[in-house]
Structure formats: C-alpha cells, structure tokens
PDB file of C-alpha atoms and ligand atoms in Angstrom:
ATOM      1  CA  UNK A   1      -2.067  -0.337  17.369  1.00  0.00           C
ATOM      2  CA  UNK A   2      -2.228   2.650  15.027  1.00  0.00           C
ATOM      3  CA  UNK A   3      -2.012   5.197  17.800  1.00  0.00           C
ATOM      4  CA  UNK A   4       1.397   4.052  18.893  1.00  0.00           C
ATOM      5  CA  UNK A   5       3.265   4.634  15.640  1.00  0.00           C
ATOM      6  CA  UNK A   6       6.200   6.778  16.684  1.00  0.00           C
ATOM      7  CA  UNK A   7       6.117  10.317  15.306  1.00  0.00           C
ATOM      8  CA  UNK A   8       8.587  12.440  17.283  1.00  0.00           C
ATOM      9  CA  UNK A   9      11.968  10.695  17.086  1.00  0.00           C
ATOM     10  CA  UNK A  10      10.588   8.240  14.522  1.00  0.00           C
ATOM     11  CA  UNK A  11      11.888   7.552  11.029  1.00  0.00           C
ATOM     12  CA  UNK A  12      10.060   8.248   7.772  1.00  0.00           C
ATOM     13  CA  UNK A  13      10.925   7.205   4.244  1.00  0.00           C
ATOM     14  CA  UNK A  14       9.406   9.457   1.575  1.00  0.00           C
ATOM     15  CA  UNK A  15       9.581   8.697  -2.139  1.00  0.00           C
ATOM     16  CA  UNK A  16       9.183  11.515  -4.638  1.00  0.00           C
ATOM     17  CA  UNK A  17      10.567  13.836  -1.959  1.00  0.00           C
ATOM     18  CA  UNK A  18      12.360  16.236  -4.313  1.00  0.00           C
ATOM     19  CA  UNK A  19       9.266  18.220  -5.236  1.00  0.00           C
ATOM     20  CA  UNK A  20       5.684  19.104  -4.409  1.00  0.00           C
ATOM     21  CA  UNK A  21       3.775  17.011  -1.879  1.00  0.00           C
ATOM     22  CA  UNK A  22       6.778  14.809  -0.997  1.00  0.00           C
ATOM     23  CA  UNK A  23       8.972  17.828  -0.225  1.00  0.00           C
ATOM     24  CA  UNK A  24       6.142  19.352   1.823  1.00  0.00           C
ATOM     25  CA  UNK A  25       5.766  16.110   3.795  1.00  0.00           C
ATOM     26  CA  UNK A  26       9.524  16.076   4.417  1.00  0.00           C
ATOM     27  CA  UNK A  27       9.565  19.657   5.700  1.00  0.00           C
ATOM     28  CA  UNK A  28       6.584  19.063   7.970  1.00  0.00           C
ATOM     29  CA  UNK A  29       7.969  15.737   9.227  1.00  0.00           C
ATOM     30  CA  UNK A  30      11.201  17.433  10.241  1.00  0.00           C
ATOM     31  CA  UNK A  31       9.197  20.022  12.221  1.00  0.00           C
ATOM     32  CA  UNK A  32       7.662  17.069  14.083  1.00  0.00           C
ATOM     33  CA  UNK A  33      11.127  15.715  14.952  1.00  0.00           C
ATOM     34  CA  UNK A  34      11.046  12.837  12.479  1.00  0.00           C
ATOM     35  CA  UNK A  35      14.292  11.523  10.984  1.00  0.00           C
ATOM     36  CA  UNK A  36      14.117  11.214   7.234  1.00  0.00           C
ATOM     37  CA  UNK A  37      15.174   9.028   4.373  1.00  0.00           C
ATOM     38  CA  UNK A  38      14.314  10.944   1.223  1.00  0.00           C
ATOM     39  CA  UNK A  39      14.190   9.258  -2.177  1.00  0.00           C
ATOM     40  CA  UNK A  40      13.644  10.634  -5.655  1.00  0.00           C
ATOM     41  CA  UNK A  41      14.931  10.087  -9.151  1.00  0.00           C
ATOM     42  CA  UNK A  42      16.009  13.750  -9.337  1.00  0.00           C
ATOM     43  CA  UNK A  43      19.223  13.698  -7.306  1.00  0.00           C
ATOM     44  CA  UNK A  44      20.019  17.433  -7.415  1.00  0.00           C
ATOM     45  CA  UNK A  45      16.544  18.550  -6.401  1.00  0.00           C
ATOM     46  CA  UNK A  46      16.483  15.838  -3.724  1.00  0.00           C
ATOM     47  CA  UNK A  47      19.767  17.045  -2.218  1.00  0.00           C
ATOM     48  CA  UNK A  48      18.406  20.582  -2.170  1.00  0.00           C
ATOM     49  CA  UNK A  49      15.300  19.522  -0.220  1.00  0.00           C
ATOM     50  CA  UNK A  50      17.471  17.443   2.144  1.00  0.00           C
ATOM     51  CA  UNK A  51      19.774  20.415   2.762  1.00  0.00           C
ATOM     52  CA  UNK A  52      16.811  22.375   4.147  1.00  0.00           C
ATOM     53  CA  UNK A  53      15.791  19.658   6.642  1.00  0.00           C
ATOM     54  CA  UNK A  54      16.710  20.251  10.267  1.00  0.00           C
ATOM     55  CA  UNK A  55      16.432  16.666  11.599  1.00  0.00           C
ATOM     56  CA  UNK A  56      18.717  13.752  10.675  1.00  0.00           C
ATOM     57  CA  UNK A  57      18.258  13.155   6.988  1.00  0.00           C
ATOM     58  CA  UNK A  58      19.720  11.056   4.218  1.00  0.00           C
ATOM     59  CA  UNK A  59      18.990  11.532   0.543  1.00  0.00           C
ATOM     60  CA  UNK A  60      19.001   8.377  -1.553  1.00  0.00           C
ATOM     61  CA  UNK A  61      18.588   8.961  -5.301  1.00  0.00           C
ATOM     62  CA  UNK A  62      16.164   6.210  -6.288  1.00  0.00           C
ATOM     63  CA  UNK A  63      14.003   5.376  -9.269  1.00  0.00           C
ATOM     64  CA  UNK A  64      11.008   3.689  -7.622  1.00  0.00           C
ATOM     65  CA  UNK A  65      10.293   1.670 -10.754  1.00  0.00           C
ATOM     66  CA  UNK A  66      13.624  -0.157 -10.231  1.00  0.00           C
ATOM     67  CA  UNK A  67      13.052  -2.988  -7.746  1.00  0.00           C
ATOM     68  CA  UNK A  68      16.740  -3.357  -6.911  1.00  0.00           C
ATOM     69  CA  UNK A  69      17.067   0.365  -6.216  1.00  0.00           C
ATOM     70  CA  UNK A  70      14.023   0.273  -3.928  1.00  0.00           C
ATOM     71  CA  UNK A  71      15.444  -2.735  -2.113  1.00  0.00           C
ATOM     72  CA  UNK A  72      18.723  -0.853  -1.651  1.00  0.00           C
ATOM     73  CA  UNK A  73      16.672   2.063  -0.284  1.00  0.00           C
ATOM     74  CA  UNK A  74      15.102  -0.232   2.314  1.00  0.00           C
ATOM     75  CA  UNK A  75      18.502  -1.664   3.272  1.00  0.00           C
ATOM     76  CA  UNK A  76      19.889   1.864   3.693  1.00  0.00           C
ATOM     77  CA  UNK A  77      16.906   3.074   5.744  1.00  0.00           C
ATOM     78  CA  UNK A  78      17.013   0.125   8.161  1.00  0.00           C
ATOM     79  CA  UNK A  79      20.799   0.047   8.459  1.00  0.00           C
ATOM     80  CA  UNK A  80      21.166   3.805   8.984  1.00  0.00           C
ATOM     81  CA  UNK A  81      18.262   4.322  11.388  1.00  0.00           C
ATOM     82  CA  UNK A  82      17.378   0.828  12.662  1.00  0.00           C
ATOM     83  CA  UNK A  83      13.648   1.130  11.913  1.00  0.00           C
ATOM     84  CA  UNK A  84      11.071   2.678   9.621  1.00  0.00           C
ATOM     85  CA  UNK A  85       7.984   4.053  11.347  1.00  0.00           C
ATOM     86  CA  UNK A  86       6.383   5.735   8.339  1.00  0.00           C
ATOM     87  CA  UNK A  87       6.728   4.866   4.659  1.00  0.00           C
ATOM     88  CA  UNK A  88       5.258   7.348   2.202  1.00  0.00           C
ATOM     89  CA  UNK A  89       4.858   5.870  -1.274  1.00  0.00           C
ATOM     90  CA  UNK A  90       4.373   9.257  -2.854  1.00  0.00           C
ATOM     91  CA  UNK A  91       6.354   9.313  -6.127  1.00  0.00           C
ATOM     92  CA  UNK A  92       4.072   9.537  -9.127  1.00  0.00           C
ATOM     93  CA  UNK A  93       3.781  10.905 -12.650  1.00  0.00           C
ATOM     94  CA  UNK A  94       0.913  12.209 -14.749  1.00  0.00           C
ATOM     95  CA  UNK A  95       0.688  12.111 -18.512  1.00  0.00           C
ATOM     96  CA  UNK A  96      -2.274  13.065 -20.634  1.00  0.00           C
ATOM     97  CA  UNK A  97      -3.603  12.377 -24.102  1.00  0.00           C
ATOM     98  CA  UNK A  98      -5.989  10.134 -25.978  1.00  0.00           C
ATOM     99  CA  UNK A  99      -5.716   6.521 -24.837  1.00  0.00           C
ATOM    100  CA  UNK A 100      -5.051   5.302 -28.359  1.00  0.00           C
ATOM    101  CA  UNK A 101      -2.436   7.981 -29.116  1.00  0.00           C
ATOM    102  CA  UNK A 102      -0.366   7.623 -25.983  1.00  0.00           C
ATOM    103  CA  UNK A 103       2.781   5.713 -26.873  1.00  0.00           C
ATOM    104  CA  UNK A 104       3.243   2.293 -25.402  1.00  0.00           C
ATOM    105  CA  UNK A 105       6.412   3.407 -23.606  1.00  0.00           C
ATOM    106  CA  UNK A 106       4.456   6.182 -21.871  1.00  0.00           C
ATOM    107  CA  UNK A 107       1.675   3.795 -20.827  1.00  0.00           C
ATOM    108  CA  UNK A 108       4.376   1.447 -19.545  1.00  0.00           C
ATOM    109  CA  UNK A 109       6.198   4.180 -17.631  1.00  0.00           C
ATOM    110  CA  UNK A 110       2.972   5.212 -15.866  1.00  0.00           C
ATOM    111  CA  UNK A 111       2.440   1.608 -14.786  1.00  0.00           C
ATOM    112  CA  UNK A 112       6.095   1.116 -13.793  1.00  0.00           C
ATOM    113  CA  UNK A 113       6.237   4.255 -11.665  1.00  0.00           C
ATOM    114  CA  UNK A 114       2.725   4.670 -10.257  1.00  0.00           C
ATOM    115  CA  UNK A 115       1.964   0.980  -9.692  1.00  0.00           C
ATOM    116  CA  UNK A 116       5.415  -0.617  -9.836  1.00  0.00           C
ATOM    117  CA  UNK A 117       6.861   1.950  -7.440  1.00  0.00           C
ATOM    118  CA  UNK A 118       4.255   1.092  -4.815  1.00  0.00           C
ATOM    119  CA  UNK A 119       4.602  -2.652  -5.409  1.00  0.00           C
ATOM    120  CA  UNK A 120       8.407  -2.501  -5.179  1.00  0.00           C
ATOM    121  CA  UNK A 121       8.216  -0.620  -1.898  1.00  0.00           C
ATOM    122  CA  UNK A 122       5.653  -3.053  -0.473  1.00  0.00           C
ATOM    123  CA  UNK A 123       7.852  -5.996  -1.417  1.00  0.00           C
ATOM    124  CA  UNK A 124      11.030  -4.453   0.012  1.00  0.00           C
ATOM    125  CA  UNK A 125       9.739  -2.696   3.111  1.00  0.00           C
ATOM    126  CA  UNK A 126       6.791  -4.728   4.421  1.00  0.00           C
ATOM    127  CA  UNK A 127       8.773  -7.881   5.329  1.00  0.00           C
ATOM    128  CA  UNK A 128      11.345  -5.730   7.134  1.00  0.00           C
ATOM    129  CA  UNK A 129       8.635  -3.727   8.902  1.00  0.00           C
ATOM    130  CA  UNK A 130       6.883  -6.923   9.993  1.00  0.00           C
ATOM    131  CA  UNK A 131      10.178  -8.390  11.215  1.00  0.00           C
ATOM    132  CA  UNK A 132      10.851  -5.225  13.240  1.00  0.00           C
ATOM    133  CA  UNK A 133       7.662  -6.122  15.166  1.00  0.00           C
ATOM    134  CA  UNK A 134       6.766  -2.562  16.068  1.00  0.00           C
ATOM    135  CA  UNK A 135       3.933  -0.249  15.037  1.00  0.00           C
ATOM    136  CA  UNK A 136       4.571   1.310  11.657  1.00  0.00           C
ATOM    137  CA  UNK A 137       2.402   2.837   8.950  1.00  0.00           C
ATOM    138  CA  UNK A 138       2.540   2.792   5.162  1.00  0.00           C
ATOM    139  CA  UNK A 139       0.898   5.719   3.388  1.00  0.00           C
ATOM    140  CA  UNK A 140       0.205   5.047  -0.287  1.00  0.00           C
ATOM    141  CA  UNK A 141      -0.615   8.072  -2.408  1.00  0.00           C
ATOM    142  CA  UNK A 142      -3.371   7.588  -4.954  1.00  0.00           C
ATOM    143  CA  UNK A 143      -5.510  10.594  -5.902  1.00  0.00           C
ATOM    144  CA  UNK A 144      -9.150  11.581  -5.827  1.00  0.00           C
ATOM    145  CA  UNK A 145      -8.754  10.547  -9.483  1.00  0.00           C
ATOM    146  CA  UNK A 146      -8.267   6.995  -8.197  1.00  0.00           C
ATOM    147  CA  UNK A 147     -12.011   6.883  -7.502  1.00  0.00           C
ATOM    148  CA  UNK A 148     -13.407   8.252 -10.761  1.00  0.00           C
ATOM    149  CA  UNK A 149     -11.660   7.886 -14.116  1.00  0.00           C
ATOM    150  CA  UNK A 150     -10.927  10.903 -16.247  1.00  0.00           C
ATOM    151  CA  UNK A 151     -10.924  10.995 -20.038  1.00  0.00           C
ATOM    152  CA  UNK A 152      -7.578  12.157 -21.445  1.00  0.00           C
ATOM    153  CA  UNK A 153      -5.758  10.766 -18.405  1.00  0.00           C
ATOM    154  CA  UNK A 154      -6.305   7.025 -18.806  1.00  0.00           C
ATOM    155  CA  UNK A 155      -2.833   5.933 -17.650  1.00  0.00           C
ATOM    156  CA  UNK A 156      -3.089   8.152 -14.584  1.00  0.00           C
ATOM    157  CA  UNK A 157      -6.643   7.045 -13.751  1.00  0.00           C
ATOM    158  CA  UNK A 158      -5.833   3.377 -14.256  1.00  0.00           C
ATOM    159  CA  UNK A 159      -2.692   3.455 -12.155  1.00  0.00           C
ATOM    160  CA  UNK A 160      -4.313   5.425  -9.337  1.00  0.00           C
ATOM    161  CA  UNK A 161      -7.291   3.010  -9.291  1.00  0.00           C
ATOM    162  CA  UNK A 162      -4.674   0.286  -8.945  1.00  0.00           C
ATOM    163  CA  UNK A 163      -3.066   2.014  -5.976  1.00  0.00           C
ATOM    164  CA  UNK A 164      -6.468   2.196  -4.264  1.00  0.00           C
ATOM    165  CA  UNK A 165      -6.958  -1.549  -4.845  1.00  0.00           C
ATOM    166  CA  UNK A 166      -3.445  -2.597  -3.833  1.00  0.00           C
ATOM    167  CA  UNK A 167      -3.608  -0.536  -0.662  1.00  0.00           C
ATOM    168  CA  UNK A 168      -6.954  -1.973   0.420  1.00  0.00           C
ATOM    169  CA  UNK A 169      -5.741  -5.503  -0.253  1.00  0.00           C
ATOM    170  CA  UNK A 170      -2.570  -4.839   1.717  1.00  0.00           C
ATOM    171  CA  UNK A 171      -4.543  -3.445   4.665  1.00  0.00           C
ATOM    172  CA  UNK A 172      -6.685  -6.581   4.721  1.00  0.00           C
ATOM    173  CA  UNK A 173      -3.659  -8.854   4.572  1.00  0.00           C
ATOM    174  CA  UNK A 174      -1.824  -7.078   7.382  1.00  0.00           C
ATOM    175  CA  UNK A 175      -4.940  -7.078   9.560  1.00  0.00           C
ATOM    176  CA  UNK A 176      -5.513 -10.770   8.899  1.00  0.00           C
ATOM    177  CA  UNK A 177      -2.005 -11.536  10.131  1.00  0.00           C
ATOM    178  CA  UNK A 178      -2.389  -9.352  13.222  1.00  0.00           C
ATOM    179  CA  UNK A 179       0.535  -7.259  12.063  1.00  0.00           C
ATOM    180  CA  UNK A 180       1.608  -4.099  13.862  1.00  0.00           C
ATOM    181  CA  UNK A 181       2.043  -2.518  10.440  1.00  0.00           C
ATOM    182  CA  UNK A 182      -0.951  -0.460   9.331  1.00  0.00           C
ATOM    183  CA  UNK A 183      -1.828   1.272   6.098  1.00  0.00           C
ATOM    184  CA  UNK A 184      -3.380   4.516   4.891  1.00  0.00           C
ATOM    185  CA  UNK A 185      -4.670   5.470   1.480  1.00  0.00           C
ATOM    186  CA  UNK A 186      -3.886   9.115   0.777  1.00  0.00           C
ATOM    187  CA  UNK A 187      -6.043  10.701  -1.916  1.00  0.00           C
ATOM    188  CA  UNK A 188      -5.047  14.309  -2.554  1.00  0.00           C
ATOM    189  CA  UNK A 189      -7.293  16.733  -4.374  1.00  0.00           C
ATOM    190  CA  UNK A 190      -5.589  19.648  -6.134  1.00  0.00           C
ATOM    191  CA  UNK A 191      -2.210  20.632  -4.707  1.00  0.00           C
ATOM    192  CA  UNK A 192       0.014  23.229  -6.376  1.00  0.00           C
ATOM    193  CA  UNK A 193       2.986  21.178  -7.558  1.00  0.00           C
ATOM    194  CA  UNK A 194       4.917  20.331 -10.731  1.00  0.00           C
ATOM    195  CA  UNK A 195       2.747  17.259 -11.425  1.00  0.00           C
ATOM    196  CA  UNK A 196       0.863  18.808 -14.352  1.00  0.00           C
ATOM    197  CA  UNK A 197       3.645  21.025 -15.683  1.00  0.00           C
ATOM    198  CA  UNK A 198       4.813  18.747 -18.494  1.00  0.00           C
ATOM    199  CA  UNK A 199       3.855  19.829 -21.975  1.00  0.00           C
ATOM    200  CA  UNK A 200       0.645  18.059 -22.996  1.00  0.00           C
ATOM    201  CA  UNK A 201      -0.069  16.722 -26.500  1.00  0.00           C
ATOM    202  CA  UNK A 202      -2.344  18.881 -28.661  1.00  0.00           C
ATOM    203  CA  UNK A 203      -5.499  16.840 -27.958  1.00  0.00           C
ATOM    204  CA  UNK A 204      -5.231  17.315 -24.217  1.00  0.00           C
ATOM    205  CA  UNK A 205      -3.488  20.667 -23.912  1.00  0.00           C
ATOM    206  CA  UNK A 206      -6.680  22.689 -23.267  1.00  0.00           C
ATOM    207  CA  UNK A 207      -7.870  20.120 -20.763  1.00  0.00           C
ATOM    208  CA  UNK A 208      -4.530  20.201 -18.943  1.00  0.00           C
ATOM    209  CA  UNK A 209      -4.505  24.004 -19.014  1.00  0.00           C
ATOM    210  CA  UNK A 210      -7.885  24.051 -17.307  1.00  0.00           C
ATOM    211  CA  UNK A 211      -6.703  21.500 -14.723  1.00  0.00           C
ATOM    212  CA  UNK A 212      -3.630  23.604 -14.003  1.00  0.00           C
ATOM    213  CA  UNK A 213      -5.734  26.752 -13.707  1.00  0.00           C
ATOM    214  CA  UNK A 214      -8.095  24.961 -11.331  1.00  0.00           C
ATOM    215  CA  UNK A 215      -5.149  23.698  -9.217  1.00  0.00           C
ATOM    216  CA  UNK A 216      -3.661  27.206  -9.114  1.00  0.00           C
ATOM    217  CA  UNK A 217      -7.034  28.642  -8.098  1.00  0.00           C
ATOM    218  CA  UNK A 218      -8.246  26.034  -5.627  1.00  0.00           C
ATOM    219  CA  UNK A 219      -5.211  23.932  -4.787  1.00  0.00           C
ATOM    220  CA  UNK A 220      -3.469  23.828  -1.446  1.00  0.00           C
ATOM    221  CA  UNK A 221       0.256  24.423  -1.275  1.00  0.00           C
ATOM    222  CA  UNK A 222       2.336  21.381  -0.275  1.00  0.00           C
ATOM    223  CA  UNK A 223       3.060  23.080   3.051  1.00  0.00           C
ATOM    224  CA  UNK A 224      -0.675  23.532   3.719  1.00  0.00           C
ATOM    225  CA  UNK A 225      -1.361  19.956   2.638  1.00  0.00           C
ATOM    226  CA  UNK A 226       1.298  18.144   4.712  1.00  0.00           C
ATOM    227  CA  UNK A 227      -0.101  18.927   8.200  1.00  0.00           C
ATOM    228  CA  UNK A 228      -3.486  17.567   7.091  1.00  0.00           C
ATOM    229  CA  UNK A 229      -1.809  14.292   6.126  1.00  0.00           C
ATOM    230  CA  UNK A 230      -0.028  14.031   9.466  1.00  0.00           C
ATOM    231  CA  UNK A 231      -3.283  14.788  11.290  1.00  0.00           C
ATOM    232  CA  UNK A 232      -4.801  11.757   9.538  1.00  0.00           C
ATOM    233  CA  UNK A 233      -1.802   9.605  10.462  1.00  0.00           C
ATOM    234  CA  UNK A 234      -1.995  10.673  14.096  1.00  0.00           C
ATOM    235  CA  UNK A 235      -5.709   9.773  14.152  1.00  0.00           C
ATOM    236  CA  UNK A 236      -4.848   6.372  12.668  1.00  0.00           C
ATOM    237  CA  UNK A 237      -7.071   7.003   9.624  1.00  0.00           C
ATOM    238  CA  UNK A 238      -7.091   4.516   6.779  1.00  0.00           C
ATOM    239  CA  UNK A 239      -8.680   7.026   4.384  1.00  0.00           C
ATOM    240  CA  UNK A 240      -6.666  10.228   4.391  1.00  0.00           C
ATOM    241  CA  UNK A 241      -8.669  12.523   2.156  1.00  0.00           C
ATOM    242  CA  UNK A 242      -7.788  16.077   3.166  1.00  0.00           C
ATOM    243  CA  UNK A 243     -10.008  17.704   0.488  1.00  0.00           C
ATOM    244  CA  UNK A 244     -13.311  15.785   0.617  1.00  0.00           C
ATOM    245  CA  UNK A 245     -14.943  18.485  -1.512  1.00  0.00           C
ATOM    246  CA  UNK A 246     -12.881  17.118  -4.432  1.00  0.00           C
ATOM    247  CA  UNK A 247     -14.118  13.584  -3.948  1.00  0.00           C
ATOM    248  CA  UNK A 248     -17.377  12.989  -2.160  1.00  0.00           C
ATOM    249  CA  UNK A 249     -19.943  14.282  -4.671  1.00  0.00           C
ATOM    250  CA  UNK A 250     -18.119  12.711  -7.624  1.00  0.00           C
ATOM    251  CA  UNK A 251     -17.760   9.382  -5.823  1.00  0.00           C
ATOM    252  CA  UNK A 252     -21.434   9.380  -4.866  1.00  0.00           C
ATOM    253  CA  UNK A 253     -22.459  10.161  -8.472  1.00  0.00           C
ATOM    254  CA  UNK A 254     -20.194   7.451  -9.852  1.00  0.00           C
ATOM    255  CA  UNK A 255     -21.412   4.861  -7.367  1.00  0.00           C
ATOM    256  CA  UNK A 256     -25.038   5.738  -8.181  1.00  0.00           C
ATOM    257  CA  UNK A 257     -24.234   5.543 -11.899  1.00  0.00           C
ATOM    258  CA  UNK A 258     -22.891   2.009 -11.514  1.00  0.00           C
ATOM    259  CA  UNK A 259     -25.675   0.842  -9.207  1.00  0.00           C
ATOM    260  CA  UNK A 260     -28.240   2.266 -11.650  1.00  0.00           C
ATOM    261  CA  UNK A 261     -26.398   0.738 -14.628  1.00  0.00           C
ATOM    262  CA  UNK A 262     -26.189   4.159 -16.279  1.00  0.00           C
ATOM    263  CA  UNK A 263     -23.654   4.974 -18.964  1.00  0.00           C
ATOM    264  CA  UNK A 264     -20.661   7.160 -18.081  1.00  0.00           C
ATOM    265  CA  UNK A 265     -21.496  10.767 -18.886  1.00  0.00           C
ATOM    266  CA  UNK A 266     -19.614  12.656 -21.595  1.00  0.00           C
ATOM    267  CA  UNK A 267     -17.752  15.359 -19.688  1.00  0.00           C
ATOM    268  CA  UNK A 268     -16.857  18.791 -20.976  1.00  0.00           C
ATOM    269  CA  UNK A 269     -13.149  18.130 -21.416  1.00  0.00           C
ATOM    270  CA  UNK A 270     -12.329  21.807 -21.177  1.00  0.00           C
ATOM    271  CA  UNK A 271     -13.622  21.972 -17.641  1.00  0.00           C
ATOM    272  CA  UNK A 272     -11.203  19.718 -15.820  1.00  0.00           C
ATOM    273  CA  UNK A 273     -12.336  19.193 -12.272  1.00  0.00           C
ATOM    274  CA  UNK A 274      -9.446  17.501 -10.572  1.00  0.00           C
ATOM    275  CA  UNK A 275      -6.408  15.345 -10.884  1.00  0.00           C
TER     276      UNK A 275
HETATM  277  N1  NAD B 301      -0.561  17.709  -7.069  1.00  0.00           N
HETATM  278  C1  NAD B 301      -1.790  17.218  -7.104  1.00  0.00           C
HETATM  279  O1  NAD B 301      -2.765  17.966  -7.340  1.00  0.00           O
HETATM  280  C2  NAD B 301      -2.028  15.759  -6.844  1.00  0.00           C
HETATM  281  C3  NAD B 301      -3.361  15.314  -6.779  1.00  0.00           C
HETATM  282  C4  NAD B 301      -3.599  13.960  -6.561  1.00  0.00           C
HETATM  283  C5  NAD B 301      -2.540  13.086  -6.383  1.00  0.00           C
HETATM  284  N2  NAD B 301      -1.258  13.550  -6.447  1.00  0.00           N
HETATM  285  C6  NAD B 301      -0.172  12.560  -6.254  1.00  0.00           C
HETATM  286  O2  NAD B 301       0.760  13.042  -5.312  1.00  0.00           O
HETATM  287  C7  NAD B 301       2.036  12.458  -5.565  1.00  0.00           C
HETATM  288  C8  NAD B 301       3.092  13.547  -5.562  1.00  0.00           C
HETATM  289  O3  NAD B 301       2.897  14.371  -6.698  1.00  0.00           O
HETATM  290  P1  NAD B 301       3.183  15.938  -6.717  1.00  0.00           P
HETATM  291  O4  NAD B 301       1.911  16.603  -7.034  1.00  0.00           O
HETATM  292  O5  NAD B 301       3.944  16.345  -5.533  1.00  0.00           O
HETATM  293  O6  NAD B 301       4.062  16.024  -8.055  1.00  0.00           O
HETATM  294  P2  NAD B 301       5.548  16.511  -8.335  1.00  0.00           P
HETATM  295  O7  NAD B 301       5.772  16.271  -9.781  1.00  0.00           O
HETATM  296  O8  NAD B 301       5.737  17.902  -7.815  1.00  0.00           O
HETATM  297  O9  NAD B 301       6.437  15.517  -7.459  1.00  0.00           O
HETATM  298  C9  NAD B 301       6.579  14.153  -7.790  1.00  0.00           C
HETATM  299  C10 NAD B 301       7.989  13.716  -7.458  1.00  0.00           C
HETATM  300  O10 NAD B 301       8.107  12.333  -7.791  1.00  0.00           O
HETATM  301  C11 NAD B 301       9.349  12.142  -8.402  1.00  0.00           C
HETATM  302  N3  NAD B 301       9.324  10.948  -9.244  1.00  0.00           N
HETATM  303  C12 NAD B 301       8.674  10.766 -10.417  1.00  0.00           C
HETATM  304  N4  NAD B 301       8.953   9.557 -10.914  1.00  0.00           N
HETATM  305  C13 NAD B 301       9.797   8.961 -10.032  1.00  0.00           C
HETATM  306  C14 NAD B 301      10.451   7.714  -9.994  1.00  0.00           C
HETATM  307  N5  NAD B 301      10.314   6.814 -10.986  1.00  0.00           N
HETATM  308  N6  NAD B 301      11.239   7.427  -8.933  1.00  0.00           N
HETATM  309  C15 NAD B 301      11.404   8.330  -7.946  1.00  0.00           C
HETATM  310  N7  NAD B 301      10.841   9.539  -7.943  1.00  0.00           N
HETATM  311  C16 NAD B 301      10.044   9.850  -8.971  1.00  0.00           C
HETATM  312  C17 NAD B 301       9.587  13.398  -9.224  1.00  0.00           C
HETATM  313  O11 NAD B 301      10.969  13.565  -9.552  1.00  0.00           O
HETATM  314  C18 NAD B 301       9.056  14.465  -8.283  1.00  0.00           C
HETATM  315  O12 NAD B 301      10.082  14.946  -7.430  1.00  0.00           O
HETATM  316  C19 NAD B 301       1.911  11.717  -6.891  1.00  0.00           C
HETATM  317  O13 NAD B 301       1.735  10.328  -6.642  1.00  0.00           O
HETATM  318  C20 NAD B 301       0.647  12.309  -7.503  1.00  0.00           C
HETATM  319  O14 NAD B 301       0.018  11.435  -8.377  1.00  0.00           O
HETATM  320  C21 NAD B 301      -0.983  14.856  -6.663  1.00  0.00           C
END
C-alpha cells in the first residue's frame, strides 16, 4: 500500500514549516509537484516560506500544542484540497540545562510541543485520513536523540523517546486495522537549522556550543536533507534515518549496555555528539 501514496499532485501538510527542516521539506515537496499546507507558530516566517513555493500552497499559522488549532488545520487542509497524502509532524523545540534547574513551564512546553503536537495531529488527522480511504503517510519527526538520552537535554530526550514510542504504536494500530494510512519515523542527525540557537543556561552553554559547532561542521543543510527524506517515503520506509552514522554505533552501544545491565557511562559533556 505504501508505494501508492501520491507524490506528484498530492497534498502535504508540514508543521514547523517556517524554518529549518520543515522549510526544506516544503521547498523540496514543491519541486516534486506536491500541493502544500504549511503550519507554524511563526506567522511572518511561515508566510515568507510560503511565498517562495511554486505549487499551490496555503499557510496556516498554528501552534501545534493547541488541539483546537490543529483540528482547524486539519479542517482547512481537507476542505481546501480534499485530501492529505503526506502529514509531516515536524515542529519541535530544544531546550537545555540541568534536569533539576529547568523550570516546570519549560519542561511542560517541551512536552506540549514535542509530544502534544504529534498527539494533536494524530487525533485530528488520522480519523480523516482513514475516512478518505486512500493511501496516505504520516511522518513523525523524532531525532537520533530519541534512541539514546543525552545529559543536559532531558526534556528533549524524553519527548523524542516518546515520539519514537507513539509512532511505533500508531504503526501497529494502523496495520492491525488494515488501514491504507502508513507511518514513518524520521530521525534526523545534525542538520544546520535554528533548533539550537536559543541562548542556553550557564550549566549547558559549553555543551550547546559544542553541539552547534558539530552541527555546523558535520550537519546537512535542510535542502540536502529533504531529498533523503522523500527518498525514504518513496521507498515506503518506516525508519527514515538519513544519517545512520549518527545513530547506529550509539544505538548498538546503548542496547548492549542495557542487555549487559551496565550503568550509563558518564559522558564528556563538552563533546556533544548529536541532537
Ligand atoms: N536540526 C537538527 O539537527 C535536528 C536533529 C534531530 C531532530 N530534529 C528535529 O527536526 C524538527 C525540525 O527542527 P529544525 O531543526 O528544523 O528546527 P527549527 O527551529 O529551525 O524549526 C522548527 C520550527 O518549528 C516551529 N515550532 C516550534 N514550536 C512550534 C509550535 N508549538 N507550533 C508550531 N510550530 C512550532 C518553529 O517556529 C520553527 O519554525 C524538530 O522536531 C527537531 O527536534 C532536528
């Protein structure tokens, strides 16, 4: 069923489309002839990205943590274009710091955006996609950091682990019901975006600096990254992991550590490896 998801002439909804990976996905999708519904909380930046898209496009300022706003986004997408072939749950935020110092509101925001945003979209879009009774694909963005937790980024690690879990559960549910809707888990490695640009608290500023330097050195640009994502979609991949070098060794080590009942190692926090 995966291979028949419509690309050219299809419709994609992309959250977090005003910047970085989401904007890159939007630009590449338009090159493939996909009509777009772009959503982001930053209305001005979103309109700017939309103005550079050559296919049919609508920009819908949306805070993905707001369930009513996400429902309105789904209503708009289906009423304007009649179907949704691809849904990219891409919006996300990263904050750093010591777990016990991070304010409750910041912990809550990470959960509301990174988990709540995905949950809201699942609740609003999946029933409509199932009712449309045509092949469609949901692409949930976690991170390679959704497979191994990082000190000084507990809210990010926790929420990205949750996205990995929610996505796998959703895939199982849809398969069990014989749905034409399929799912992919997208786990980016370093991509040069604004994700890590926010000022970090003193305890994590060196760590974040090293992560930023690593992303600037090794990261792909969003426009290099997007075609790799679409290649995975066109293959019908569940796991879309365009930079396996950022995941495989760490995942193997972590799995071994758990199977061997070893303690987590104490990393050098000034040598950030990934997001
Ligand atoms: N850049 C990387 O190295 C990297 C690595 C792994 C995973 N990711 C993931 O990729 C996704 C995209 O991040 P990016 O790197 O392009 O970052 P980015 O900061 O450049 O873009 C994220 C976009 O999401 C939007 N956004 C944030 N909160 C929102 C909300 N509540 N509602 C709607 N929009 C909201 C922002 O306004 C921004 O336009 C995120 O989920 C991130 O966790 C990025």
